[in-house]
Short mmCIF file of C-alpha atoms and ligand atoms in Angstrom, two decimals:
data_model
loop_
_atom_site.label_atom_id
_atom_site.label_comp_id
_atom_site.label_asym_id
_atom_site.label_seq_id
_atom_site.Cartn_x
_atom_site.Cartn_y
_atom_site.Cartn_z
CA MET A 1 -41.27 4.12 -18.44
CA THR A 2 -41.84 6.92 -20.89
CA LYS A 3 -44.82 7.06 -23.22
CA SER A 4 -42.76 6.12 -26.29
CA GLU A 5 -41.39 2.89 -24.78
CA LYS A 6 -44.87 1.52 -24.28
CA ASN A 7 -45.57 1.75 -27.99
CA LYS A 8 -42.57 0.86 -30.14
CA PRO A 9 -39.11 -0.63 -29.86
CA ARG A 10 -36.52 2.16 -29.95
CA GLY A 11 -32.85 2.42 -30.88
CA PRO A 12 -29.97 2.25 -28.39
CA GLY A 13 -29.39 6.02 -28.32
CA THR A 14 -33.05 6.66 -27.60
CA LYS A 15 -32.96 4.10 -24.79
CA LEU A 16 -30.00 5.86 -23.14
CA VAL A 17 -32.01 9.06 -23.11
CA SER A 18 -35.27 7.63 -21.81
CA ALA A 19 -34.36 4.59 -19.65
CA GLY A 20 -35.38 4.92 -15.99
CA ARG A 21 -37.02 8.31 -16.42
CA GLY A 22 -40.58 9.05 -15.33
CA PRO A 23 -41.37 12.77 -15.52
CA ALA A 24 -45.02 12.17 -14.62
CA ASP A 25 -43.91 10.88 -11.19
CA GLN A 26 -41.74 13.98 -10.66
CA HIS A 27 -44.27 16.77 -11.29
CA GLY A 28 -43.12 16.83 -14.93
CA PHE A 29 -39.46 17.51 -14.19
CA VAL A 30 -37.28 15.77 -16.76
CA ASN A 31 -34.84 14.31 -14.20
CA THR A 32 -35.59 12.31 -11.07
CA PRO A 33 -34.42 14.52 -8.19
CA VAL A 34 -31.79 13.67 -5.61
CA TYR A 35 -33.56 12.18 -2.59
CA HIS A 36 -31.33 12.61 0.43
CA GLY A 37 -32.75 10.43 3.16
CA SER A 38 -32.35 7.73 5.77
CA THR A 39 -35.73 7.70 7.56
CA VAL A 40 -38.96 7.26 5.65
CA LEU A 41 -42.17 7.89 7.62
CA TYR A 42 -45.10 5.45 7.70
CA ALA A 43 -48.56 6.99 7.45
CA ASN A 44 -50.05 5.14 10.44
CA ALA A 45 -49.60 2.23 12.87
CA ASP A 46 -51.36 -0.27 10.59
CA ASP A 47 -48.91 0.46 7.77
CA LEU A 48 -45.99 0.29 10.21
CA PHE A 49 -46.97 -3.13 11.59
CA ALA A 50 -47.70 -4.46 8.10
CA ASN A 51 -44.56 -2.79 6.70
CA ARG A 52 -46.79 -1.30 4.03
CA ILE A 53 -44.67 1.37 2.35
CA LYS A 54 -42.97 1.79 -1.02
CA TYR A 55 -39.60 2.90 0.35
CA SER A 56 -38.90 1.68 3.88
CA TYR A 57 -35.38 3.00 4.46
CA GLY A 58 -32.85 5.10 2.55
CA ARG A 59 -30.29 2.30 2.47
CA ARG A 60 -32.75 -0.09 0.82
CA SER A 61 -34.03 2.15 -1.95
CA SER A 62 -35.26 5.58 -3.03
CA PRO A 63 -36.67 7.12 -6.20
CA THR A 64 -33.12 8.24 -7.10
CA ILE A 65 -31.81 4.67 -6.72
CA ASP A 66 -34.79 3.28 -8.66
CA ALA A 67 -34.09 5.67 -11.54
CA LEU A 68 -30.57 4.27 -12.05
CA THR A 69 -31.38 0.61 -11.36
CA GLY A 70 -34.39 0.88 -13.69
CA ALA A 71 -32.25 2.41 -16.42
CA MET A 72 -29.56 -0.27 -16.07
CA ASN A 73 -32.15 -3.08 -16.08
CA GLU A 74 -33.42 -1.80 -19.38
CA LEU A 75 -29.99 -1.22 -20.93
CA GLU A 76 -28.47 -4.53 -19.76
CA GLY A 77 -31.67 -6.52 -20.32
CA ALA A 78 -31.51 -7.54 -16.65
CA HIS A 79 -33.97 -8.85 -14.08
CA GLY A 80 -32.45 -6.68 -11.34
CA THR A 81 -29.61 -4.23 -10.71
CA VAL A 82 -27.83 -3.12 -7.53
CA ILE A 83 -25.69 0.00 -7.12
CA THR A 84 -22.39 -0.07 -5.27
CA PRO A 85 -20.09 2.74 -4.06
CA SER A 86 -17.34 1.97 -6.63
CA GLY A 87 -16.62 -0.28 -9.58
CA LEU A 88 -14.39 -2.44 -7.40
CA SER A 89 -17.17 -2.98 -4.85
CA ALA A 90 -19.33 -4.11 -7.78
CA THR A 91 -16.86 -6.83 -8.83
CA THR A 92 -16.28 -7.95 -5.21
CA THR A 93 -20.00 -7.99 -4.33
CA ALA A 94 -20.79 -10.00 -7.46
CA LEU A 95 -18.10 -12.53 -6.48
CA LEU A 96 -19.28 -12.69 -2.86
CA SER A 97 -22.83 -13.38 -4.02
CA VAL A 98 -21.70 -16.63 -5.66
CA ALA A 99 -18.85 -17.72 -3.36
CA ARG A 100 -19.05 -20.10 -0.40
CA THR A 101 -16.37 -21.82 1.64
CA GLY A 102 -14.83 -24.73 -0.23
CA CYS A 103 -15.82 -23.53 -3.68
CA HIS A 104 -13.67 -22.77 -6.71
CA ILE A 105 -13.86 -19.86 -9.12
CA LEU A 106 -12.22 -19.32 -12.49
CA VAL A 107 -11.00 -15.78 -13.18
CA THR A 108 -9.43 -14.48 -16.38
CA ASP A 109 -5.69 -13.77 -16.11
CA SER A 110 -6.44 -10.44 -17.84
CA VAL A 111 -8.72 -9.31 -14.98
CA TYR A 112 -8.61 -5.79 -13.54
CA HIS A 113 -5.87 -6.10 -10.94
CA PRO A 114 -7.82 -5.04 -7.80
CA THR A 115 -10.40 -7.77 -8.57
CA ARG A 116 -7.54 -10.30 -8.62
CA HIS A 117 -6.28 -8.88 -5.32
CA PHE A 118 -9.71 -9.46 -3.73
CA CYS A 119 -9.66 -13.11 -4.86
CA ASP A 120 -6.11 -13.66 -3.61
CA THR A 121 -6.75 -12.13 -0.17
CA VAL A 122 -10.34 -11.93 1.11
CA LEU A 123 -11.77 -14.85 -0.89
CA LYS A 124 -8.72 -16.97 -0.12
CA ARG A 125 -9.18 -16.35 3.62
CA MET A 126 -12.83 -17.43 3.23
CA GLY A 127 -11.64 -20.75 1.80
CA VAL A 128 -12.44 -19.95 -1.83
CA GLU A 129 -9.93 -21.22 -4.38
CA THR A 130 -9.27 -19.08 -7.46
CA SER A 131 -7.59 -20.28 -10.67
CA TYR A 132 -6.65 -17.90 -13.46
CA TYR A 133 -7.37 -18.92 -17.04
CA ASP A 134 -6.05 -17.80 -20.43
CA PRO A 135 -8.48 -15.17 -21.78
CA LEU A 136 -8.29 -16.85 -25.22
CA ILE A 137 -9.52 -20.18 -23.83
CA GLY A 138 -13.08 -20.09 -25.26
CA ALA A 139 -15.02 -23.39 -25.03
CA ASP A 140 -11.93 -25.19 -23.66
CA ILE A 141 -12.77 -23.69 -20.28
CA ARG A 142 -14.91 -26.81 -19.86
CA GLY A 143 -11.72 -28.71 -18.98
CA LEU A 144 -10.98 -26.34 -16.05
CA ILE A 145 -14.40 -26.60 -14.45
CA GLN A 146 -14.37 -28.70 -11.30
CA ASP A 147 -17.26 -30.17 -9.30
CA ASN A 148 -17.01 -27.21 -6.91
CA THR A 149 -16.62 -24.46 -9.53
CA VAL A 150 -19.38 -21.91 -8.92
CA ALA A 151 -18.44 -19.10 -11.30
CA VAL A 152 -16.33 -17.93 -14.22
CA PHE A 153 -15.34 -14.27 -13.97
CA THR A 154 -14.61 -12.73 -17.37
CA GLU A 155 -13.59 -9.34 -18.65
CA SER A 156 -13.67 -8.63 -22.39
CA PRO A 157 -11.54 -7.07 -23.67
CA GLY A 158 -9.17 -7.69 -20.76
CA SER A 159 -7.55 -4.98 -18.64
CA LEU A 160 -4.22 -3.70 -20.08
CA THR A 161 -3.81 -6.41 -22.75
CA PHE A 162 -7.26 -6.17 -24.42
CA GLU A 163 -7.79 -9.83 -25.37
CA MET A 164 -11.35 -10.54 -26.51
CA GLN A 165 -13.14 -13.48 -24.89
CA ASP A 166 -15.69 -15.74 -26.49
CA ILE A 167 -18.41 -15.11 -23.91
CA PRO A 168 -21.13 -17.25 -25.59
CA ALA A 169 -18.75 -20.26 -25.77
CA ILE A 170 -17.56 -19.72 -22.18
CA ALA A 171 -21.16 -19.36 -20.97
CA LYS A 172 -22.23 -22.58 -22.68
CA ALA A 173 -19.36 -24.55 -21.15
CA ALA A 174 -19.76 -22.94 -17.71
CA HIS A 175 -23.49 -23.61 -17.56
CA ALA A 176 -22.96 -27.22 -18.64
CA GLY A 177 -20.63 -27.52 -15.64
CA GLY A 178 -23.07 -25.81 -13.27
CA ALA A 179 -21.17 -22.49 -12.97
CA LEU A 180 -22.46 -18.95 -13.41
CA VAL A 181 -20.76 -16.41 -15.70
CA LEU A 182 -19.89 -12.91 -14.50
CA VAL A 183 -18.71 -10.24 -16.95
CA ASP A 184 -16.91 -7.03 -16.08
CA ASN A 185 -18.42 -5.03 -18.95
CA THR A 186 -16.85 -1.66 -18.16
CA TRP A 187 -14.95 -1.28 -21.48
CA ALA A 188 -17.96 -1.72 -23.77
CA THR A 189 -20.78 -0.54 -21.49
CA PRO A 190 -24.23 -2.01 -22.24
CA HIS A 191 -24.42 0.45 -25.15
CA PHE A 192 -21.88 -1.63 -27.12
CA PHE A 193 -22.22 -5.11 -25.55
CA LYS A 194 -25.00 -6.79 -23.60
CA PRO A 195 -23.48 -9.76 -21.72
CA LEU A 196 -26.81 -11.17 -20.52
CA GLU A 197 -27.99 -11.51 -24.13
CA HIS A 198 -24.80 -13.52 -24.82
CA GLY A 199 -25.33 -16.05 -22.05
CA ALA A 200 -23.79 -14.34 -19.01
CA ASP A 201 -25.60 -14.23 -15.66
CA MET A 202 -24.27 -10.92 -14.33
CA SER A 203 -22.94 -7.80 -16.02
CA ILE A 204 -20.78 -5.44 -13.98
CA GLN A 205 -20.08 -1.79 -14.67
CA ALA A 206 -17.50 0.47 -13.10
CA GLY A 207 -19.91 3.38 -13.63
CA THR A 208 -16.94 5.52 -12.63
CA LYS A 209 -15.79 5.23 -16.24
CA TYR A 210 -18.06 5.89 -19.25
CA VAL A 211 -21.44 5.93 -17.47
CA SER A 212 -20.45 8.92 -15.34
CA GLY A 213 -17.98 10.06 -17.97
CA HIS A 214 -16.55 13.15 -16.29
CA ALA A 215 -13.86 11.87 -13.91
CA ASP A 216 -15.87 13.12 -10.93
CA VAL A 217 -17.72 10.07 -9.54
CA LEU A 218 -16.96 6.61 -8.13
CA ILE A 219 -19.89 4.22 -8.57
CA GLY A 220 -20.62 0.65 -9.69
CA THR A 221 -23.57 -1.42 -10.87
CA ILE A 222 -24.27 -5.16 -11.07
CA SER A 223 -27.12 -6.30 -13.31
CA ALA A 224 -28.28 -9.91 -13.02
CA ASN A 225 -30.61 -12.32 -14.78
CA GLU A 226 -33.42 -14.02 -12.89
CA ALA A 227 -31.28 -16.97 -11.78
CA ALA A 228 -28.49 -14.87 -10.25
CA TRP A 229 -30.66 -12.08 -8.86
CA PRO A 230 -31.88 -13.47 -5.46
CA ARG A 231 -28.35 -14.14 -4.14
CA LEU A 232 -27.04 -10.87 -5.53
CA ARG A 233 -29.82 -8.85 -3.94
CA GLU A 234 -29.41 -10.66 -0.62
CA THR A 235 -25.62 -10.20 -0.53
CA HIS A 236 -25.77 -6.53 -1.49
CA GLY A 237 -28.47 -5.81 1.10
CA ALA A 238 -26.76 -7.82 3.85
CA MET A 239 -23.53 -5.89 3.40
CA GLY A 240 -25.28 -2.53 3.64
CA LEU A 241 -23.86 -1.18 0.41
CA VAL A 242 -25.20 2.13 -0.77
CA ALA A 243 -23.95 4.90 -3.05
CA GLY A 244 -24.57 8.57 -2.27
CA PRO A 245 -27.62 10.07 -4.01
CA ASP A 246 -25.61 12.90 -5.56
CA ASP A 247 -23.28 10.38 -7.18
CA ILE A 248 -26.24 8.35 -8.45
CA PHE A 249 -27.67 11.52 -9.96
CA LEU A 250 -24.36 12.26 -11.70
CA ALA A 251 -24.26 8.71 -13.07
CA LEU A 252 -27.78 9.17 -14.46
CA ARG A 253 -26.81 12.49 -15.98
CA GLY A 254 -23.77 10.86 -17.59
CA LEU A 255 -25.90 8.06 -19.02
CA ARG A 256 -28.00 10.50 -21.06
CA THR A 257 -25.00 11.66 -23.13
CA MET A 258 -23.07 8.38 -23.08
CA GLY A 259 -24.15 7.48 -26.64
CA VAL A 260 -22.67 10.59 -28.27
CA ARG A 261 -19.61 10.51 -26.04
CA LEU A 262 -18.89 6.88 -26.88
CA LYS A 263 -19.31 7.56 -30.59
CA GLN A 264 -16.59 10.20 -30.38
CA HIS A 265 -14.34 8.08 -28.12
CA GLU A 266 -14.67 5.30 -30.69
CA GLU A 267 -13.91 7.49 -33.72
CA SER A 268 -11.02 9.35 -32.10
CA GLY A 269 -9.64 6.17 -30.50
CA LEU A 270 -9.53 4.38 -33.85
CA ALA A 271 -7.97 7.38 -35.61
CA VAL A 272 -5.19 7.59 -33.01
CA ALA A 273 -4.75 3.79 -32.98
CA ARG A 274 -4.33 3.70 -36.79
CA TRP A 275 -1.88 6.59 -36.68
CA LEU A 276 0.13 4.79 -33.99
CA GLN A 277 0.24 1.66 -36.17
CA SER A 278 2.06 3.72 -38.81
CA ARG A 279 4.77 4.90 -36.40
CA PRO A 280 8.23 3.28 -36.45
CA GLU A 281 8.44 3.46 -32.63
CA VAL A 282 5.36 1.23 -32.25
CA GLU A 283 5.51 -2.57 -32.23
CA ARG A 284 1.79 -3.31 -31.89
CA VAL A 285 -1.54 -1.67 -31.08
CA ALA A 286 -3.95 -3.79 -29.01
CA HIS A 287 -7.42 -2.58 -30.01
CA PRO A 288 -10.13 -5.12 -30.89
CA ALA A 289 -11.80 -2.84 -33.45
CA LEU A 290 -8.64 -2.86 -35.62
CA GLU A 291 -8.88 -5.45 -38.40
CA SER A 292 -5.33 -6.58 -37.54
CA ASP A 293 -6.24 -7.41 -33.93
CA ALA A 294 -6.42 -11.08 -32.89
CA GLY A 295 -9.77 -10.49 -31.18
CA HIS A 296 -11.36 -8.60 -34.06
CA ALA A 297 -13.67 -11.40 -35.25
CA ILE A 298 -15.22 -11.86 -31.79
CA TRP A 299 -15.53 -8.10 -31.34
CA LYS A 300 -17.30 -7.79 -34.67
CA ARG A 301 -19.62 -10.69 -33.96
CA ASP A 302 -20.70 -9.67 -30.44
CA PHE A 303 -20.10 -5.92 -29.98
CA SER A 304 -21.77 -2.97 -31.70
CA GLY A 305 -18.95 -0.50 -31.06
CA ALA A 306 -15.64 0.25 -29.37
CA SER A 307 -14.78 2.67 -26.60
CA GLY A 308 -11.64 4.80 -26.42
CA LEU A 309 -9.29 2.63 -24.35
CA PHE A 310 -6.53 0.49 -25.87
CA GLY A 311 -2.94 -0.67 -25.53
CA VAL A 312 0.21 0.38 -27.37
CA GLU A 313 3.35 -1.73 -27.31
CA LEU A 314 6.46 0.30 -28.10
CA LYS A 315 9.60 -1.23 -29.55
CA PRO A 316 12.09 -1.86 -26.72
CA VAL A 317 13.42 1.48 -25.52
CA PRO A 318 15.55 2.54 -22.52
CA ASP A 319 13.56 3.61 -19.46
CA ALA A 320 14.86 7.20 -19.63
CA LYS A 321 13.49 7.59 -23.17
CA LEU A 322 10.12 6.22 -22.16
CA ARG A 323 10.03 8.79 -19.34
CA ALA A 324 10.99 11.54 -21.80
CA PHE A 325 8.07 10.48 -24.05
CA LEU A 326 5.59 10.58 -21.15
CA ASP A 327 6.89 13.86 -19.72
CA ALA A 328 6.65 15.59 -23.12
CA LEU A 329 2.90 14.88 -23.42
CA GLU A 330 0.72 17.87 -22.66
CA LEU A 331 -2.81 16.62 -23.42
CA PHE A 332 -2.43 13.03 -22.17
CA GLY A 333 -2.51 13.16 -18.39
CA MET A 334 -0.71 10.46 -16.43
CA GLY A 335 -3.17 8.92 -14.02
CA TYR A 336 -5.45 5.99 -13.24
CA SER A 337 -9.07 5.43 -14.15
CA TRP A 338 -10.47 6.37 -17.58
CA GLY A 339 -13.79 6.94 -19.37
CA GLY A 340 -13.85 10.69 -18.72
CA PHE A 341 -13.66 13.47 -21.31
CA GLU A 342 -9.87 13.75 -21.00
CA SER A 343 -7.09 11.70 -22.56
CA LEU A 344 -4.87 9.64 -20.29
CA VAL A 345 -1.82 7.41 -20.43
CA VAL A 346 -0.34 4.92 -17.96
CA PRO A 347 2.25 2.16 -18.29
CA ALA A 348 0.74 -1.32 -18.00
CA ASP A 349 1.96 -3.15 -14.91
CA MET A 350 2.15 -6.83 -15.89
CA ARG A 351 3.87 -8.15 -12.76
CA TYR A 352 0.73 -9.82 -11.49
CA ARG A 353 0.04 -11.96 -14.55
CA LEU A 354 0.60 -15.68 -14.19
CA LEU A 355 0.45 -16.60 -17.87
CA PRO A 356 3.25 -15.51 -20.21
CA SER A 357 2.49 -12.39 -22.24
CA SER A 358 3.36 -11.84 -25.89
CA PHE A 359 4.31 -8.20 -25.21
CA LYS A 360 8.07 -7.58 -25.21
CA GLY A 361 8.54 -3.80 -25.28
CA PRO A 362 6.92 -1.29 -22.90
CA LEU A 363 3.13 -1.52 -22.97
CA LEU A 364 1.14 1.69 -22.46
CA ARG A 365 -2.60 2.05 -21.92
CA LEU A 366 -4.11 5.05 -23.68
CA HIS A 367 -7.52 6.54 -23.06
CA ILE A 368 -8.60 8.75 -25.95
CA GLY A 369 -10.74 11.59 -24.66
CA LEU A 370 -12.86 14.19 -26.39
CA GLU A 371 -10.06 16.58 -27.44
CA ASP A 372 -9.61 17.15 -31.20
CA ILE A 373 -7.95 14.21 -32.96
CA ASP A 374 -5.30 16.40 -34.65
CA ASP A 375 -4.28 17.85 -31.29
CA LEU A 376 -3.94 14.40 -29.74
CA ILE A 377 -1.82 13.14 -32.64
CA SER A 378 0.41 16.20 -32.50
CA ASP A 379 0.79 15.69 -28.74
CA LEU A 380 1.96 12.09 -29.31
CA GLU A 381 4.26 13.30 -32.10
CA GLY A 382 5.84 15.65 -29.57
CA GLY A 383 6.30 12.69 -27.23
CA PHE A 384 8.05 10.62 -29.90
CA ALA A 385 10.27 13.60 -30.78
CA ALA A 386 11.35 13.87 -27.13
CA MET A 387 11.98 10.13 -27.04
CA ALA A 388 14.29 10.22 -30.10
C1 PLP B 1 -11.79 0.98 -13.03
C2 PLP B 1 -12.26 -0.41 -13.15
C3 PLP B 1 -12.91 -1.03 -12.09
C4 PLP B 1 -13.05 -0.39 -10.73
O1 PLP B 1 -13.77 0.80 -10.72
P1 PLP B 1 -13.56 1.84 -9.51
O2 PLP B 1 -14.79 2.68 -9.57
O3 PLP B 1 -12.30 2.57 -9.79
O4 PLP B 1 -13.50 1.05 -8.24
C5 PLP B 1 -13.39 -2.31 -12.28
N1 PLP B 1 -13.22 -2.95 -13.45
C6 PLP B 1 -12.59 -2.39 -14.49
C7 PLP B 1 -12.43 -3.14 -15.76
C8 PLP B 1 -12.09 -1.11 -14.37
O5 PLP B 1 -11.42 -0.56 -15.39
#
């Protein structure tokens, strides 16, 4: 904790800069250094037999790990945080911490596809039943909760289709039915949405995306409230999950600038989204911060900002023309992941959805990076020209 935090409440940007830092413990250096280490030495036999030591083993913790978990606890308003080697291992570890043979979990149909794959393979083999619910369900989720339902896994807005979910209503219904609520909060980050303050029990980050922010790290975090923390900590420790200290350092470095980066992703994302809405080739833009979006009211009520990732539905167009559009883009790279400084585009693969979608034409997912807005718009203009 820095001096300032002891005295006054501070704004969200200030918290991103100061959370988890303790220069006094690091000889005054601003950043907590990278501790590479497995073995930690005990001072004497008494300490060894009593296991009296702050850090007992590199897998369990280190000052580098504490710096990131401490920062995330503060930002998410959590009782405890664990770090995992990827965002996917964060969603799977969170699910494993609540699952047991014979139980049932509810997962949004708009979930990040690899999370769905984990439920349909590993959890299924363990005897865990998964049902997928409509992301717009809200309080009606009460009707889907069974005696053996242990958790509702949400993601808001959803992957690829960007539906907003009413997390407070879902949490109220889930808790009444004895189930915990897990939120994959990667899109908003705790800077723009704090799930635990809205009734959720765990908030998950693919830190790979905006936290790291530079397309150079894979890392995940799970932050839990007091009720969910013991099982989460036990599961994470039992599985031996650990992220490399250099990657943790890069995630911490990313966190310090995440506020200004997100502000630009938000501004540029909205500018490009509005421009796309004016294009004759575009059927619909799925972006919850647009007033026209079906999820706008929930976004406005619960979130304090928007990141730079959204969907664009084109009017039906032959496959060859869609390829011509994509191939003509120079600034939008074609590739997976997002949250870095660079703009990206991928087609949305909807084959795995169970519930019918309202999208008819090709759906693209755009990530708006930190390039100049005019350049991005002119790049997309070039794409549309090649498509014509
Ligand atoms: C990317 C992503 C993940 C997985 O993160 P990785 O670090 O790539 O494993 C999980 N959830 C969401 C919503 C994501 O976009």
